[in-house]
Amino acid sequence: MSSSSFPFPQTQSTVLPDPSTYFSPNLLSSPLPTNSFFQNFVIPNGSQPEYIHPYLIQSSNTSLSASYPILFFTAAVLYQVFVPDLTISASQAYPNQHNRVVSSYSDLGVTLDIPSSNLRFFLVRGSPFITAYVTKPTSLSITTNHTIVSLTSSDGNTKHTLLLNNTQTWLIYTSSPIYLNHVPSEVTSKPFSGIVRLAVLPDSNPKYAAVLDKFSSCYPVSGDAAIKKPFRVMYKWQTKQSGDLLMLAHPLHAKLLQRDREVTVLYDFKYRSVDGDLIGVVGDSWVLETDPIPVTWHSNRGIKKGSYGEIVSALVKDVKELNSSAITTNSSYFYGKLVGRAARLALIAEEVSFRKAIPKVTRFLKETIEPWLDGTFKGNGFLYESKWRGLVTKQGSTDSAADFGFGIYNDHHFHLGYFLYGIAVLAKIDPVWGQKYKSRAYSLVTDFMNLGQRYNSDYPRLRNFDLYKLHSWAAGLTEFEDGRNQESTSEAVNAYYAAALMGLAYRDTRLVATGSTLLALEIRAAQTWWHVKVGDNLYDEDFSKDNRIVGILWANKRDSKLWWAAAECRECRLSIQVLPLLPVTETLFSDAVYAKELVEWTLPSLKNKTNVEGWKGFTYALQGIYDKNTALKKIRELKGFDDGNSFSNLLWWIHSR
């Protein structure tokens, strides 16, 4: 990204938590993550667990608790339950010491220090082991919510097998001999310093024990994910001690992993997970590659000349109605949707050779976007806050609920993506305008898409995108029992697509490459975890049978309901995973068989309902993928459209099938 991005006016937020309690002082001078996989550890009260595959981890000022969670399914929800299977601390805490803190973090891991117990935990995502470094001789305590059936020690007291009455078997490995005793629900040790590694034996299967034994010495302390080439992510773990590194891959990793001589896949070494089975991979660096995705301004297949007339007559009406002074919202989200909607009209006009419409759309885009960029918008605007470092809205800086929580770092990619789409289109049509506002445009994109050096910029690295899960999270600095979450995959897709288009407009090949790579991964993740296909075995049958699409996907849960609608509103669930309708929607819903399953699941929910014209539009748009004529007929009968959509856009979509 451009380092010459524009500094928006500074503000002091009255609603953001203070990060200094939870991060070590050396990290506070850098931009801090606001949507990370360990966010629950660093926001009040820091007491909720986080899912660090394959364990749920909860921390306190004296201890760390681990759970190998049980999966629960109903027709409406699928979730993992935290039970403290093992809790590790010092037998006697040192009360004068500081609270626990995050002392470092990376794309794939976080280091959590608990000074009162002389413990440092290297929590690296996808490690079958929980690794603790006991910094000085300390008597340890390992307690359990269950009853200990037996504890046996072998290999000169460096390996211990703990059998619990919930049928779990845990293996404990230490870097030097440790002497353990136990009572019904606690194991204690004589003073010990060095490395302790704990791993659950999946299904208490003894054949897994040999694998864990073999890879028990080499441990990861952190992991980086680099995007150096388009459509490729490289994982590299920093490790200590000898031997090979064993990690776990989730189903999307397994699809994208380049199976070369660098890695060995252990297909029958598996841990269960809310994301599908995790399989063993041996090797300290992975290459993940996804198919290239075309980032284009217009439809991928074009429109037949015979269809131009109908689209043009819709454009005449839609463009005529554009009126910036009639906009009543000052919400960054709803306003952004209006910007995105208008920008679509300009591109559709280009595609059907109706250039006459473009000047009026251009004028509307300038009138709506410029006030947000130059700080003259009445009642709201973008500001910069330096506590966590990032953009907040004027309303969001004093009200955590305003702008859907934008001021506490919710939904940044959604809101900014709509503005960037409009900016990209304007910069394409009017390059002089594009240059004038370039530094401000780059501030918006860098707020959520900064790939740069982690410690030297105004914004954190990739605010929303999770380089282990390979999709974005939307919920910012709010503590949630089930970790981060994201509802609308299609609005995340829009954000990275808009950034790539902005790269095209500014001839910035690096921005095009980064945007299209994140776009491709977001689409693959949506197709893997949000799109529930018939006969797909990722989720339990109860859940799959009733749900063709996930409503909200959490780190630790799959929910059929939405933030703003009940699960029964199937057209709501479909629409929030489709809007805004764009050329790239074709790639997101490239599976026509699935599109048909989703539409047929949704249609009964639309019967006899009024005031759902907007949602009908998106349902019929997907129907157009496999049954163009029926969909076109229904679209022509619509009496209204979603605020980010238009009749012109729906006709453009159908006629480009």
XYZ file of C-alpha atoms in Angstrom:
657
model
C 0.000 0.000 0.000
C 1.034 3.596 -0.481
C 2.862 4.920 2.551
C 1.757 8.455 1.703
C -1.772 7.864 2.930
C -3.726 10.831 4.242
C -3.998 11.476 7.981
C -7.687 11.968 8.741
C -8.321 14.397 11.646
C -7.535 12.865 15.044
C -10.144 12.184 17.689
C -10.194 10.768 21.193
C -12.791 8.017 21.297
C -14.855 7.861 24.469
C -16.072 4.300 23.828
C -12.925 2.260 23.076
C -11.390 0.033 25.763
C -7.835 0.761 26.913
C -5.424 -1.776 25.379
C -2.614 -1.185 27.874
C -3.980 -3.633 30.447
C -3.633 -6.648 28.170
C -0.674 -6.027 25.839
C 2.925 -5.835 27.024
C 4.279 -2.259 26.939
C 6.595 -2.911 23.954
C 3.545 -3.565 21.727
C 1.606 -0.416 22.632
C 3.563 1.872 20.320
C 2.335 -0.093 17.279
C -1.112 -0.399 15.715
C -2.963 -3.190 17.508
C -5.235 -5.888 16.047
C -8.963 -5.280 16.472
C -10.434 -8.426 14.857
C -7.890 -11.079 15.672
C -8.317 -14.724 16.619
C -7.150 -13.855 20.164
C -9.243 -10.677 20.587
C -11.128 -12.055 23.613
C -7.805 -12.160 25.503
C -7.274 -8.403 25.138
C -10.652 -6.756 25.725
C -12.608 -6.425 28.952
C -12.856 -8.618 30.788
C -10.579 -10.889 28.827
C -12.358 -13.841 30.387
C -14.038 -15.495 27.386
C -12.324 -18.416 25.642
C -10.848 -18.292 22.149
C -10.764 -21.136 19.642
C -7.166 -21.877 18.773
C -7.585 -25.035 16.672
C -8.090 -27.692 17.984
C -8.516 -26.312 21.543
C -10.680 -23.705 23.223
C -8.360 -21.651 25.444
C -9.378 -19.467 28.374
C -6.922 -17.404 30.367
C -6.892 -15.677 33.735
C -4.248 -13.736 35.682
C -2.950 -16.932 37.257
C -3.817 -19.807 34.924
C -4.688 -21.073 31.466
C -7.510 -23.553 30.816
C -7.772 -25.800 27.781
C -10.780 -27.618 26.397
C -10.952 -30.175 23.602
C -14.534 -29.150 22.915
C -17.482 -31.395 22.249
C -19.509 -30.487 19.148
C -23.240 -29.949 19.632
C -25.736 -29.881 16.751
C -29.319 -28.854 16.364
C -31.234 -27.949 13.235
C -30.614 -24.260 14.067
C -27.094 -24.117 15.454
C -23.829 -26.015 15.619
C -21.416 -25.117 18.409
C -18.534 -26.231 20.619
C -18.867 -26.175 24.386
C -16.015 -25.017 26.603
C -15.348 -27.247 29.616
C -12.020 -26.739 31.415
C -10.535 -30.188 30.746
C -7.144 -29.060 32.062
C -6.137 -25.880 33.904
C -2.435 -25.124 34.294
C -0.973 -22.785 36.902
C 1.699 -22.609 39.577
C 0.774 -24.541 42.762
C 1.298 -21.251 44.536
C 0.751 -18.083 42.522
C 3.030 -15.109 43.109
C 0.399 -12.446 43.786
C 2.669 -9.364 43.487
C 3.364 -10.138 39.864
C 1.604 -8.407 36.982
C -1.552 -9.531 35.215
C -1.290 -11.844 32.233
C -0.396 -10.097 28.974
C 0.059 -10.784 25.296
C 3.824 -10.370 24.865
C 3.912 -11.023 21.111
C 1.679 -12.169 18.285
C 1.950 -13.219 14.672
C -0.405 -14.165 11.841
C -0.617 -17.735 13.130
C 0.029 -17.486 16.845
C -0.032 -15.501 20.071
C 2.292 -15.626 23.089
C 0.519 -15.243 26.410
C 2.530 -14.545 29.569
C 1.218 -15.350 33.047
C 3.985 -13.876 35.243
C 2.272 -14.780 38.531
C 2.784 -18.469 37.633
C 6.121 -18.114 35.768
C 4.377 -19.404 32.629
C 4.637 -18.370 29.000
C 2.285 -20.068 26.503
C 3.073 -20.313 22.795
C -0.469 -20.614 21.420
C 0.060 -21.449 17.768
C -3.026 -22.118 15.676
C -3.427 -25.654 14.458
C -0.889 -27.168 16.840
C -2.100 -30.451 18.372
C 0.056 -29.508 21.388
C -0.389 -26.713 23.919
C 3.147 -25.539 24.659
C 4.149 -23.847 27.927
C 7.552 -22.522 28.906
C 8.079 -22.559 32.684
C 10.514 -19.658 33.036
C 12.029 -20.566 36.437
C 11.783 -23.530 38.831
C 8.103 -23.684 39.787
C 5.819 -26.295 41.317
C 3.013 -26.768 38.800
C -0.642 -27.591 39.285
C -2.814 -29.165 36.573
C -6.446 -29.366 37.634
C -9.411 -30.850 35.768
C -13.184 -30.550 35.864
C -13.285 -34.329 35.593
C -11.860 -37.107 37.754
C -8.421 -38.523 37.091
C -8.671 -42.257 36.464
C -4.924 -42.829 36.160
C -1.575 -41.098 35.653
C 1.360 -43.097 34.312
C 4.902 -41.900 33.640
C 7.450 -43.262 31.170
C 10.571 -42.336 29.151
C 12.455 -41.335 32.291
C 9.611 -39.121 33.488
C 9.494 -36.980 30.328
C 6.208 -38.478 29.077
C 3.071 -38.868 31.165
C -0.346 -40.259 30.256
C -3.380 -38.812 32.004
C -6.665 -40.709 31.712
C -9.843 -38.808 32.715
C -13.285 -40.178 33.501
C -14.834 -38.326 30.526
C -12.924 -40.876 28.336
C -10.274 -38.287 27.393
C -6.600 -39.213 27.386
C -4.057 -36.385 27.619
C -0.341 -36.795 26.982
C 2.130 -34.570 28.832
C 5.673 -34.205 27.462
C 8.474 -32.317 29.219
C 11.921 -31.168 28.091
C 13.515 -32.774 31.190
C 12.251 -35.190 33.861
C 9.323 -33.945 35.969
C 7.931 -35.698 39.038
C 4.138 -35.720 39.258
C 1.617 -36.727 41.920
C -2.143 -36.704 41.706
C -5.306 -36.555 43.753
C -8.764 -37.142 42.174
C -8.829 -33.893 40.171
C -5.339 -32.367 40.391
C -1.820 -33.233 39.282
C 1.047 -31.461 41.068
C 4.765 -31.389 40.370
C 8.016 -30.822 42.155
C 9.737 -27.567 41.072
C 10.377 -27.663 37.325
C 11.613 -25.286 34.644
C 11.626 -25.877 30.897
C 9.054 -26.875 28.277
C 5.767 -28.651 29.001
C 3.601 -29.819 26.079
C 0.075 -31.189 26.455
C -1.958 -32.919 23.770
C -5.286 -34.695 23.832
C -5.375 -38.105 22.164
C -8.279 -37.811 19.677
C -10.941 -40.429 20.460
C -8.345 -41.837 22.903
C -6.982 -43.715 19.888
C -3.659 -45.378 20.805
C -2.341 -45.261 17.199
C -2.276 -41.460 17.473
C 0.009 -41.676 20.500
C 2.925 -42.872 18.349
C 2.474 -39.843 16.055
C 2.378 -37.420 18.998
C 5.428 -39.106 20.558
C 7.355 -38.738 17.312
C 6.660 -35.007 16.978
C 6.665 -34.039 20.652
C 10.025 -32.260 20.755
C 9.859 -29.650 17.966
C 7.521 -26.802 18.951
C 6.362 -23.648 17.141
C 6.650 -20.262 18.881
C 5.019 -18.191 16.134
C 4.000 -18.351 12.483
C 3.889 -15.920 9.584
C 1.707 -15.944 6.489
C 3.190 -14.104 3.510
C 1.470 -13.080 0.287
C 4.387 -12.512 -2.070
C 2.786 -13.782 -5.275
C -0.835 -13.428 -6.392
C -3.194 -16.232 -5.297
C -0.564 -17.806 -3.050
C -0.034 -17.732 0.725
C 3.134 -19.084 2.334
C 3.079 -20.233 5.956
C 6.360 -20.353 7.831
C 6.624 -21.298 11.506
C 9.454 -20.344 13.850
C 10.320 -23.484 15.779
C 12.577 -24.587 18.633
C 14.175 -27.956 19.455
C 15.015 -30.737 17.031
C 12.770 -32.890 14.858
C 9.977 -32.128 12.412
C 6.997 -29.883 13.063
C 3.495 -31.406 13.198
C 0.559 -29.045 12.580
C -3.125 -29.441 11.657
C -4.840 -28.307 8.449
C -8.528 -27.414 8.233
C -10.619 -28.437 5.172
C -9.805 -25.309 3.137
C -6.079 -25.680 3.851
C -6.388 -29.267 2.666
C -7.927 -28.107 -0.648
C -5.267 -25.446 -1.287
C -2.138 -27.099 0.141
C 0.585 -27.762 -2.429
C 1.599 -31.326 -1.606
C 5.288 -31.088 -2.463
C 8.402 -32.521 -0.884
C 8.282 -29.840 1.832
C 5.263 -31.385 3.572
C 3.815 -34.793 4.401
C 0.061 -35.095 4.929
C -1.126 -37.580 7.577
C -4.635 -38.220 6.276
C -5.690 -40.521 9.096
C -4.377 -38.319 11.932
C -7.470 -36.234 12.716
C -8.909 -33.865 15.287
C -12.569 -32.855 15.169
C -13.481 -29.202 14.820
C -16.468 -26.923 14.220
C -14.768 -26.191 10.859
C -14.593 -29.848 9.813
C -11.875 -32.422 10.491
C -8.346 -31.122 11.029
C -5.677 -33.373 9.499
C -1.994 -33.686 10.331
C 0.654 -32.012 8.160
C 4.391 -32.440 8.812
C 6.648 -29.570 7.737
C 7.540 -26.078 9.008
C 6.436 -24.261 5.847
C 3.347 -24.680 3.665
C 2.364 -23.220 0.317
C -1.366 -22.616 -0.226
C -2.489 -21.804 -3.762
C -5.922 -20.834 -5.022
C -7.230 -20.459 -8.569
C -6.812 -16.993 -10.075
C -9.965 -14.897 -10.182
C -10.679 -12.321 -12.872
C -11.120 -8.811 -11.488
C -13.064 -6.947 -14.167
C -15.133 -3.769 -14.283
C -17.850 -5.376 -16.402
C -19.591 -8.733 -16.646
C -17.351 -11.696 -17.443
C -19.344 -12.881 -20.464
C -20.741 -9.653 -21.868
C -24.295 -8.735 -22.888
C -25.921 -9.391 -26.253
C -26.707 -6.200 -28.181
C -30.377 -7.217 -28.381
C -30.685 -6.758 -24.610
C -29.200 -3.238 -24.507
C -32.541 -1.506 -25.064
C -34.259 -2.811 -21.937
C -31.238 -2.021 -19.757
C -30.882 1.480 -21.219
C -34.510 2.367 -20.509
C -34.042 1.248 -16.871
C -30.821 3.300 -16.682
C -32.576 6.426 -17.944
C -35.040 6.176 -15.050
C -32.502 5.149 -12.339
C -29.987 7.828 -13.317
C -32.659 10.524 -13.555
C -33.657 9.796 -9.943
C -30.130 10.292 -8.548
C -30.228 13.265 -6.185
C -27.543 13.702 -3.550
C -29.467 16.392 -1.661
C -32.373 13.985 -1.114
C -30.250 11.501 0.890
C -31.529 11.334 4.454
C -29.116 8.846 6.047
C -25.813 9.812 7.631
C -24.906 6.216 8.532
C -21.553 5.204 7.031
C -23.027 1.826 6.041
C -26.278 2.896 4.375
C -24.606 5.896 2.797
C -21.845 3.678 1.416
C -24.466 1.388 -0.124
C -25.944 4.354 -2.036
C -22.472 5.232 -3.334
C -21.917 1.643 -4.479
C -25.342 1.494 -6.120
C -24.675 4.633 -8.179
C -21.193 3.459 -9.204
C -22.778 0.312 -10.636
C -25.004 2.501 -12.856
C -21.923 4.152 -14.409
C -20.278 0.814 -15.203
C -23.503 -0.662 -16.602
C -23.882 2.444 -18.808
C -20.322 1.870 -20.079
C -21.056 -1.774 -20.806
C -24.216 -1.104 -22.829
C -22.655 1.893 -24.644
C -25.015 4.408 -23.073
C -22.308 6.945 -22.227
C -24.829 9.777 -22.045
C -25.762 8.623 -18.524
C -22.227 8.733 -17.139
C -21.791 12.504 -16.477
C -24.816 12.636 -14.159
C -23.639 9.536 -12.222
C -20.141 11.045 -11.991
C -21.558 14.257 -10.549
C -23.616 12.300 -7.996
C -20.561 10.244 -6.950
C -18.462 13.380 -6.444
C -21.214 15.078 -4.433
C -21.612 12.033 -2.173
C -17.991 10.877 -1.746
C -16.059 14.166 -1.474
C -17.680 15.350 1.801
C -16.640 12.085 3.511
C -13.075 12.467 2.220
C -12.597 16.157 2.971
C -14.436 16.250 6.288
C -17.370 18.468 5.290
C -20.143 15.867 5.611
C -22.837 17.024 8.036
C -23.284 14.857 11.092
C -20.667 12.204 10.412
C -17.303 11.551 8.805
C -14.056 9.583 9.077
C -11.637 10.344 11.905
C -8.446 8.688 13.147
C -7.977 7.453 16.699
C -4.545 6.596 18.054
C -5.325 4.195 20.932
C -5.724 1.117 18.704
C -4.891 3.093 15.536
C -7.451 3.262 12.849
C -10.437 5.005 11.370
C -13.594 5.573 13.358
C -16.658 7.588 12.410
C -17.568 10.829 14.122
C -20.772 9.206 15.460
C -18.920 6.013 16.367
C -16.307 7.850 18.445
C -18.902 8.660 21.128
C -21.499 5.904 20.637
C -20.414 2.284 20.353
C -23.729 1.310 18.719
C -23.608 4.011 16.006
C -22.763 2.957 12.440
C -23.152 -0.713 13.441
C -20.178 -0.405 15.804
C -17.733 1.077 13.287
C -16.259 3.123 16.151
C -15.340 -0.080 18.011
C -13.906 -1.598 14.817
C -16.938 -3.589 13.652
C -17.568 -4.083 9.942
C -14.772 -1.835 8.637
C -14.337 -3.808 5.417
C -18.105 -3.728 4.747
C -18.534 0.046 5.114
C -15.239 1.079 3.509
C -15.688 -1.432 0.673
C -18.753 0.437 -0.598
C -16.911 3.777 -0.549
C -13.877 2.238 -2.279
C -16.088 0.838 -5.020
C -17.383 4.338 -5.734
C -13.874 5.826 -5.534
C -12.496 3.181 -7.920
C -15.202 3.915 -10.498
C -14.720 7.697 -10.184
C -10.928 7.389 -10.483
C -11.437 5.288 -13.626
C -13.866 7.773 -15.227
C -12.033 10.919 -14.049
C -8.317 10.230 -13.445
C -7.687 13.883 -12.461
C -10.223 13.534 -9.631
C -8.600 10.194 -8.775
C -5.185 11.818 -8.316
C -6.623 14.635 -6.220
C -8.166 12.207 -3.716
C -5.613 9.406 -4.008
C -4.010 9.742 -0.566
C -7.421 9.797 1.148
C -8.552 6.771 -0.864
C -5.416 4.907 0.214
C -6.126 5.697 3.873
C -9.496 3.982 3.555
C -8.051 0.876 1.934
C -5.035 0.705 4.268
C -7.276 0.851 7.332
C -8.383 -2.753 6.685
C -5.977 -4.015 4.016
C -2.509 -3.067 5.215
C -0.017 -5.780 4.310
C 2.954 -3.601 5.197
C 5.424 -3.863 8.012
C 3.667 -4.750 11.188
C 5.290 -2.112 13.361
C 5.699 1.051 11.343
C 2.409 2.271 10.021
C -0.767 4.033 10.995
C -2.853 0.873 10.693
C -2.498 -2.751 11.852
C -1.764 -5.581 9.467
C -4.943 -6.874 7.720
C -7.544 -5.619 10.180
C -10.307 -8.033 9.134
C -8.714 -10.849 7.156
C -7.668 -13.968 9.080
C -4.691 -15.627 7.412
C -5.292 -18.978 9.162
C -9.041 -19.274 8.494
C -8.577 -17.525 5.088
C -11.613 -15.254 5.438
C -12.515 -12.058 7.276
C -14.051 -11.405 10.664
C -16.418 -8.481 11.119
C -16.873 -8.065 14.887
C -14.332 -5.767 16.500
C -13.616 -4.917 20.136
C -16.569 -6.685 21.728
C -16.114 -9.732 23.907
C -18.133 -12.672 22.593
C -18.487 -16.126 24.099
C -17.950 -17.662 20.650
C -15.125 -15.400 19.471
C -15.133 -13.326 16.287
C -17.919 -13.604 13.735
C -18.936 -12.615 10.235
C -22.384 -12.498 8.714
C -22.114 -11.172 5.148
C -19.442 -12.921 3.086
C -20.549 -11.088 -0.050
C -19.878 -7.675 1.510
C -16.412 -8.917 2.485
C -15.965 -10.053 -1.133
C -17.050 -6.565 -2.246
C -14.372 -4.956 -0.046
C -11.421 -6.866 -1.570
C -12.933 -6.649 -5.067
C -13.335 -2.863 -4.702
C -9.718 -2.595 -3.472
C -8.522 -4.548 -6.520
C -10.588 -2.302 -8.822
C -9.040 0.717 -7.123
C -5.657 -0.823 -7.915
C -6.720 -1.056 -11.573
C -7.875 2.572 -11.598
C -4.569 3.762 -10.082
C -2.444 1.284 -12.077
C -1.143 -0.095 -8.774
C -0.259 -3.709 -9.585
C 0.533 -4.498 -5.963
C -2.897 -3.387 -4.787
C -4.542 -5.389 -7.605
C -2.556 -8.483 -6.573
C -3.304 -8.161 -2.851
C -6.982 -7.344 -3.373
C -7.578 -10.168 -5.830
C -5.701 -12.710 -3.657
C -7.762 -11.881 -0.549
C -10.870 -11.825 -2.760
C -10.149 -15.321 -4.098
C -9.554 -16.698 -0.580
C -12.685 -15.031 0.837
C -14.728 -16.649 -1.959
C -13.223 -20.093 -1.349
C -13.906 -19.765 2.388
C -17.519 -18.677 1.768
C -18.022 -21.676 -0.508
C -16.426 -23.980 2.101
C -18.110 -22.808 5.321
C -21.118 -20.599 4.516
C -22.558 -22.389 1.452
C -24.157 -25.607 2.724
C -24.575 -27.935 -0.244
C -26.811 -31.007 -0.391
C -24.706 -34.097 0.328
C -21.809 -32.026 1.666
C -20.444 -33.804 4.731
C -18.725 -30.868 6.423
C -21.576 -30.236 8.884
C -23.789 -32.641 10.797
C -26.869 -33.932 8.967
C -29.360 -32.208 11.326
C -27.887 -28.810 10.564
C -27.226 -29.442 6.855
C -30.732 -30.723 6.218
C -32.393 -27.483 7.398
C -29.858 -24.927 6.253
C -28.643 -24.234 2.741
C -26.624 -21.255 3.972
C -25.076 -20.198 7.298
C -26.427 -16.986 8.839
C -23.604 -15.940 11.154
C -20.355 -17.874 11.211
C -18.472 -17.583 14.522
C -15.012 -18.825 15.413
C -16.737 -21.386 17.610
C -20.276 -21.683 16.231
C -22.484 -21.801 13.120
C -25.780 -19.967 13.496
C -28.845 -20.031 11.250
C -30.145 -16.669 12.487
C -28.881 -13.212 11.547
C -28.104 -10.190 13.711
C -31.217 -8.497 12.326
C -33.541 -11.351 11.313
C -34.748 -14.734 12.513
C -33.572 -17.974 10.907
C -37.042 -18.391 9.366
C -36.391 -15.407 7.090
C -34.615 -17.494 4.471
C -34.729 -14.697 1.892
C -32.833 -12.490 4.403
C -30.163 -15.144 4.824
C -29.763 -15.604 1.069
C -29.688 -11.862 0.369
C -27.081 -10.921 2.990
C -24.737 -13.492 1.378
C -25.384 -12.127 -2.159
C -25.485 -8.330 -1.879
C -24.149 -6.221 -3.527
C -24.732 -7.796 -6.938
C -21.482 -7.430 -8.955
C -19.537 -9.063 -11.803
C -17.631 -11.039 -9.130
C -20.925 -12.479 -7.773
C -20.685 -14.879 -10.714
C -17.464 -16.314 -9.237
C -18.879 -16.435 -5.687
C -21.864 -18.467 -6.978
C -20.037 -20.363 -9.718
C -21.730 -23.621 -8.661
C -25.085 -23.523 -10.508
C -26.267 -26.732 -8.810
C -25.789 -25.096 -5.409
C -27.433 -21.840 -6.571
C -30.531 -23.882 -7.509
C -30.548 -25.709 -4.138
C -30.326 -22.370 -2.305
C -33.059 -20.682 -4.354
C -35.450 -23.647 -4.030
C -34.851 -23.669 -0.278
C -35.632 -19.919 -0.160
C -38.645 -19.542 -2.477
C -41.322 -21.007 -0.119
C -40.309 -18.354 2.439
C -41.237 -15.566 -0.031
C -44.836 -16.721 -0.540
C -47.583 -14.301 0.512
C -45.129 -11.749 1.907
C -45.254 -8.036 1.188
C -42.393 -5.532 1.614
C -39.739 -8.084 0.630
C -39.188 -6.831 -2.934
C -35.519 -6.137 -2.213
C -34.925 -9.675 -0.975
C -36.895 -11.118 -3.901
C -34.508 -9.317 -6.263
C -31.458 -11.192 -4.930
C -33.303 -14.513 -4.882
C -34.351 -14.103 -8.534
C -30.823 -12.961 -9.424
C -29.485 -16.340 -8.246
C -32.350 -18.083 -10.027
C -31.085 -16.400 -13.197
C -27.901 -18.499 -12.986
C -29.828 -21.649 -13.991
C -33.226 -20.410 -15.222
C -32.773 -17.064 -16.921
C -36.243 -16.741 -18.463
C -38.277 -17.346 -15.285
C -35.989 -15.030 -13.306
C -36.244 -12.246 -15.895
C -40.041 -12.462 -15.867
C -40.104 -12.170 -12.046
C -37.603 -9.300 -11.988
C -39.711 -7.306 -14.446
C -42.635 -7.586 -12.000
C -40.741 -6.251 -8.946
C -42.096 -3.070 -7.374
C -39.028 -2.146 -5.330
C -35.320 -2.842 -4.786
C -32.784 -3.060 -1.972
C -31.222 0.347 -1.205
C -27.900 -0.859 -2.658
C -29.481 -2.380 -5.756
C -31.497 -1.141 -8.752
C -33.683 -2.351 -11.598
C -30.814 -1.509 -13.993
C -28.417 -3.687 -12.018
C -30.802 -6.667 -11.909
C -31.452 -6.432 -15.665
C -27.705 -6.125 -16.312
C -27.156 -9.291 -14.231
C -29.860 -11.371 -15.917
C -28.910 -10.302 -19.444
C -25.238 -11.142 -18.759
C -26.015 -14.729 -17.737
